[in-house]
mmCIF file of C-alpha atoms in Angstrom:
data_model
loop_
_atom_site.group_PDB
_atom_site.id
_atom_site.type_symbol
_atom_site.label_atom_id
_atom_site.label_comp_id
_atom_site.label_asym_id
_atom_site.label_seq_id
_atom_site.Cartn_x
_atom_site.Cartn_y
_atom_site.Cartn_z
ATOM 1 C CA MET E 1 51.702 -12.058 -21.046
ATOM 2 C CA ALA E 2 50.006 -10.334 -18.099
ATOM 3 C CA TRP E 3 49.621 -7.150 -20.162
ATOM 4 C CA VAL E 4 47.908 -9.107 -22.916
ATOM 5 C CA LEU E 5 45.412 -10.555 -20.418
ATOM 6 C CA VAL E 6 44.725 -7.122 -18.941
ATOM 7 C CA GLY E 7 44.263 -5.710 -22.438
ATOM 8 C CA LEU E 8 41.845 -8.493 -23.380
ATOM 9 C CA MET E 9 39.869 -8.001 -20.176
ATOM 10 C CA LEU E 10 39.550 -4.263 -20.746
ATOM 11 C CA THR E 11 38.455 -4.607 -24.360
ATOM 12 C CA GLY E 12 36.213 -7.599 -23.681
ATOM 13 C CA CYS E 13 34.202 -6.030 -20.856
ATOM 14 C CA PRO E 14 31.268 -3.939 -22.001
ATOM 15 C CA ARG E 15 31.380 -0.354 -20.855
ATOM 16 C CA THR E 16 28.783 0.858 -18.417
ATOM 17 C CA PRO E 17 26.514 3.169 -20.361
ATOM 18 C CA GLY E 18 26.495 6.759 -19.174
ATOM 19 C CA PRO E 19 23.432 8.950 -18.898
ATOM 20 C CA ASP E 20 21.728 9.875 -22.117
ATOM 21 C CA PRO E 21 23.080 13.143 -23.455
ATOM 22 C CA LEU E 22 20.700 16.065 -23.219
ATOM 23 C CA PRO E 23 18.950 17.033 -26.435
ATOM 24 C CA GLU E 24 19.648 20.319 -28.147
ATOM 25 C CA PRO E 25 17.614 23.256 -26.826
ATOM 26 C CA ALA E 26 14.505 23.934 -28.860
ATOM 27 C CA THR E 27 14.238 26.893 -31.167
ATOM 28 C CA GLY E 28 11.257 29.153 -31.528
ATOM 29 C CA PRO E 29 8.691 30.264 -28.972
ATOM 30 C CA PHE E 30 8.411 28.337 -25.699
ATOM 31 C CA LEU E 31 4.660 28.571 -25.073
ATOM 32 C CA PRO E 32 3.505 26.558 -28.124
ATOM 33 C CA ARG E 33 5.633 23.626 -26.890
ATOM 34 C CA LEU E 34 3.843 23.729 -23.543
ATOM 35 C CA MET E 35 0.456 23.224 -25.182
ATOM 36 C CA GLN E 36 1.393 19.674 -26.195
ATOM 37 C CA GLY E 37 1.314 18.414 -22.592
ATOM 38 C CA TRP E 38 4.134 16.922 -20.523
ATOM 39 C CA THR E 39 4.509 13.833 -18.331
ATOM 40 C CA LEU E 40 6.460 14.030 -15.088
ATOM 41 C CA GLU E 41 9.223 11.436 -15.472
ATOM 42 C CA ALA E 42 11.575 12.106 -12.548
ATOM 43 C CA VAL E 43 12.098 14.356 -9.533
ATOM 44 C CA SER E 44 15.236 14.931 -7.507
ATOM 45 C CA TYR E 45 15.313 17.029 -4.357
ATOM 46 C CA GLU E 46 17.735 18.696 -1.967
ATOM 47 C CA GLY E 47 17.619 21.010 0.998
ATOM 48 C CA ASN E 48 18.310 21.518 4.686
ATOM 49 C CA MET E 49 16.199 20.777 7.714
ATOM 50 C CA PRO E 50 16.606 20.746 11.493
ATOM 51 C CA ASN E 51 18.445 17.602 12.512
ATOM 52 C CA PRO E 52 15.916 15.411 14.359
ATOM 53 C CA PHE E 53 18.758 13.809 16.354
ATOM 54 C CA ASP E 54 20.476 17.075 17.366
ATOM 55 C CA SER E 55 18.351 20.218 17.222
ATOM 56 C CA THR E 56 21.436 22.451 17.343
ATOM 57 C CA THR E 57 22.552 21.296 13.892
ATOM 58 C CA ILE E 58 21.157 21.277 10.392
ATOM 59 C CA ALA E 59 20.775 18.090 8.338
ATOM 60 C CA HIS E 60 21.350 18.272 4.579
ATOM 61 C CA PHE E 61 19.269 15.942 2.440
ATOM 62 C CA ASN E 62 19.188 15.079 -1.248
ATOM 63 C CA GLY E 63 18.016 12.221 -3.398
ATOM 64 C CA ASP E 64 15.898 10.939 -6.221
ATOM 65 C CA ALA E 65 12.174 10.620 -5.608
ATOM 66 C CA ASP E 66 10.380 7.279 -5.783
ATOM 67 C CA SER E 67 6.925 6.462 -7.166
ATOM 68 C CA VAL E 68 6.934 9.570 -9.371
ATOM 69 C CA THR E 69 3.747 10.316 -11.294
ATOM 70 C CA GLY E 70 2.309 13.491 -12.697
ATOM 71 C CA PHE E 71 1.702 15.744 -15.647
ATOM 72 C CA PHE E 72 1.447 19.346 -16.808
ATOM 73 C CA ASN E 73 -1.247 20.156 -19.373
ATOM 74 C CA PHE E 74 -1.695 23.611 -20.851
ATOM 75 C CA GLU E 75 -4.539 25.140 -22.832
ATOM 76 C CA THR E 76 -6.197 28.444 -23.636
ATOM 77 C CA ILE E 77 -9.823 28.824 -22.546
ATOM 78 C CA ASN E 78 -11.664 32.049 -23.457
ATOM 79 C CA ASP E 79 -8.361 33.888 -24.024
ATOM 80 C CA THR E 80 -7.022 32.725 -20.632
ATOM 81 C CA ASP E 81 -3.934 30.512 -20.380
ATOM 82 C CA VAL E 82 -4.820 27.617 -18.072
ATOM 83 C CA ALA E 83 -2.588 24.886 -16.638
ATOM 84 C CA ASN E 84 -3.712 21.613 -15.111
ATOM 85 C CA TYR E 85 -0.940 19.949 -13.117
ATOM 86 C CA HIS E 86 -0.373 16.939 -10.891
ATOM 87 C CA ILE E 87 2.883 16.243 -9.000
ATOM 88 C CA ASP E 88 3.094 13.103 -6.860
ATOM 89 C CA PHE E 89 6.180 11.389 -5.394
ATOM 90 C CA LEU E 90 7.839 9.922 -2.302
ATOM 91 C CA ALA E 91 10.963 11.532 -0.830
ATOM 92 C CA THR E 92 13.224 10.084 1.854
ATOM 93 C CA PHE E 93 15.022 12.956 3.559
ATOM 94 C CA LEU E 94 17.078 10.997 6.084
ATOM 95 C CA LEU E 95 18.445 7.457 5.949
ATOM 96 C CA GLY E 96 16.066 5.089 7.690
ATOM 97 C CA ALA E 97 13.273 7.646 7.888
ATOM 98 C CA THR E 98 9.795 7.026 6.577
ATOM 99 C CA PRO E 99 9.356 8.416 3.044
ATOM 100 C CA ILE E 100 7.399 11.654 2.835
ATOM 101 C CA HIS E 101 4.535 11.802 0.364
ATOM 102 C CA TYR E 102 4.423 14.989 -1.724
ATOM 103 C CA LEU E 103 1.215 15.619 -3.633
ATOM 104 C CA ASN E 104 0.297 18.855 -5.340
ATOM 105 C CA SER E 105 -2.286 19.213 -8.073
ATOM 106 C CA GLY E 106 -4.570 21.876 -9.358
ATOM 107 C CA THR E 107 -5.858 23.969 -12.201
ATOM 108 C CA GLY E 108 -5.124 27.650 -12.599
ATOM 109 C CA ILE E 109 -3.809 30.331 -14.874
ATOM 110 C CA TYR E 110 -0.157 30.401 -15.842
ATOM 111 C CA ASP E 111 2.304 32.978 -17.091
ATOM 112 C CA PHE E 112 5.811 32.763 -18.527
ATOM 113 C CA ASP E 113 8.520 35.426 -18.290
ATOM 114 C CA SER E 114 10.812 34.801 -21.245
ATOM 115 C CA LEU E 115 13.511 37.115 -19.890
ATOM 116 C CA SER E 116 13.960 35.316 -16.557
ATOM 117 C CA GLN E 117 12.790 31.931 -17.939
ATOM 118 C CA VAL E 118 10.301 31.574 -15.077
ATOM 119 C CA LEU E 119 6.925 29.860 -15.358
ATOM 120 C CA TRP E 120 4.250 30.716 -12.753
ATOM 121 C CA PHE E 121 1.117 28.740 -11.937
ATOM 122 C CA TYR E 122 -1.580 30.649 -10.055
ATOM 123 C CA ASP E 123 -4.024 28.261 -8.393
ATOM 124 C CA TYR E 124 -5.456 30.112 -5.392
ATOM 125 C CA PRO E 125 -4.200 29.876 -2.681
ATOM 126 C CA ASP E 126 -1.232 28.044 -4.194
ATOM 127 C CA THR E 127 1.338 29.665 -6.472
ATOM 128 C CA LEU E 128 4.041 27.542 -8.047
ATOM 129 C CA GLU E 129 7.146 28.999 -9.641
ATOM 130 C CA PHE E 130 9.371 26.943 -11.935
ATOM 131 C CA HIS E 131 12.641 28.057 -13.482
ATOM 132 C CA VAL E 132 13.133 26.558 -16.934
ATOM 133 C CA ASP E 133 16.634 25.059 -17.073
ATOM 134 C CA LEU E 134 16.274 23.258 -20.421
ATOM 135 C CA ASP E 135 13.594 23.674 -23.058
ATOM 136 C CA ALA E 136 13.855 20.963 -25.731
ATOM 137 C CA GLU E 137 11.294 19.493 -28.116
ATOM 138 C CA THR E 138 10.823 16.278 -26.097
ATOM 139 C CA LEU E 139 12.346 17.166 -22.712
ATOM 140 C CA GLN E 140 11.842 19.899 -20.135
ATOM 141 C CA LEU E 141 14.093 20.371 -17.100
ATOM 142 C CA TRP E 142 12.681 22.747 -14.496
ATOM 143 C CA HIS E 143 13.427 23.515 -10.862
ATOM 144 C CA SER E 144 11.413 25.023 -8.049
ATOM 145 C CA PHE E 145 11.634 25.623 -4.320
ATOM 146 C CA ALA E 146 8.639 24.085 -2.590
ATOM 147 C CA PRO E 147 7.582 23.382 0.987
ATOM 148 C CA ILE E 148 7.203 19.686 1.757
ATOM 149 C CA ARG E 149 5.291 18.763 4.906
ATOM 150 C CA ASP E 150 7.100 16.264 7.134
ATOM 151 C CA ASP E 151 4.234 14.815 9.175
ATOM 152 C CA SER E 152 6.630 13.023 11.536
ATOM 153 C CA THR E 153 8.041 16.350 12.760
ATOM 154 C CA GLY E 154 5.157 18.650 11.852
ATOM 155 C CA LEU E 155 7.564 20.860 9.897
ATOM 156 C CA ASP E 156 7.350 22.276 6.404
ATOM 157 C CA VAL E 157 10.754 21.728 4.842
ATOM 158 C CA VAL E 158 11.670 23.841 1.814
ATOM 159 C CA ALA E 159 13.325 21.692 -0.829
ATOM 160 C CA LYS E 160 14.715 22.426 -4.251
ATOM 161 C CA LEU E 161 12.814 20.189 -6.653
ATOM 162 C CA ASN E 162 14.402 19.354 -9.996
ATOM 163 C CA VAL E 163 11.745 17.989 -12.331
ATOM 164 C CA ARG E 164 12.180 16.136 -15.611
ATOM 165 C CA LEU E 165 9.234 16.251 -18.012
ATOM 166 C CA ILE E 166 8.893 14.253 -21.230
ATOM 167 C CA ARG E 167 6.310 13.813 -23.936
#
């Protein structure tokens, strides 16, 4: 009897949905897909920083950003490939710490190396470099290593940023 009840409970409880499966990688050239514009949907981050509670140790941090907004728009103007980008989010590096605001936006030329799958944005004096991890028709997964200024410590902390772009 107990086995019947356990069986009914297991079949009667809805399963927790897992993450959506990733779409198939796109076929054909990458650059034409960029021209359609992309919205920044999510950012996760990870890295190491000096431990504010014990300067002789390193603190590892990781997490999902909050209040994520942004976009990447691409166009060709007078035979020059131009990108307009905006990345804005809050990151909490350490439990209980004040969230750090990351904001980076600009307009500059861009270039893509199809062999290394690296996308560069040149917006003097800033240069961004993104590695393309997944190129699909409606989803882009990229990562970059970027300095994030922690105003509470006055330090620039280099973090790996994983960005998810949709259209």
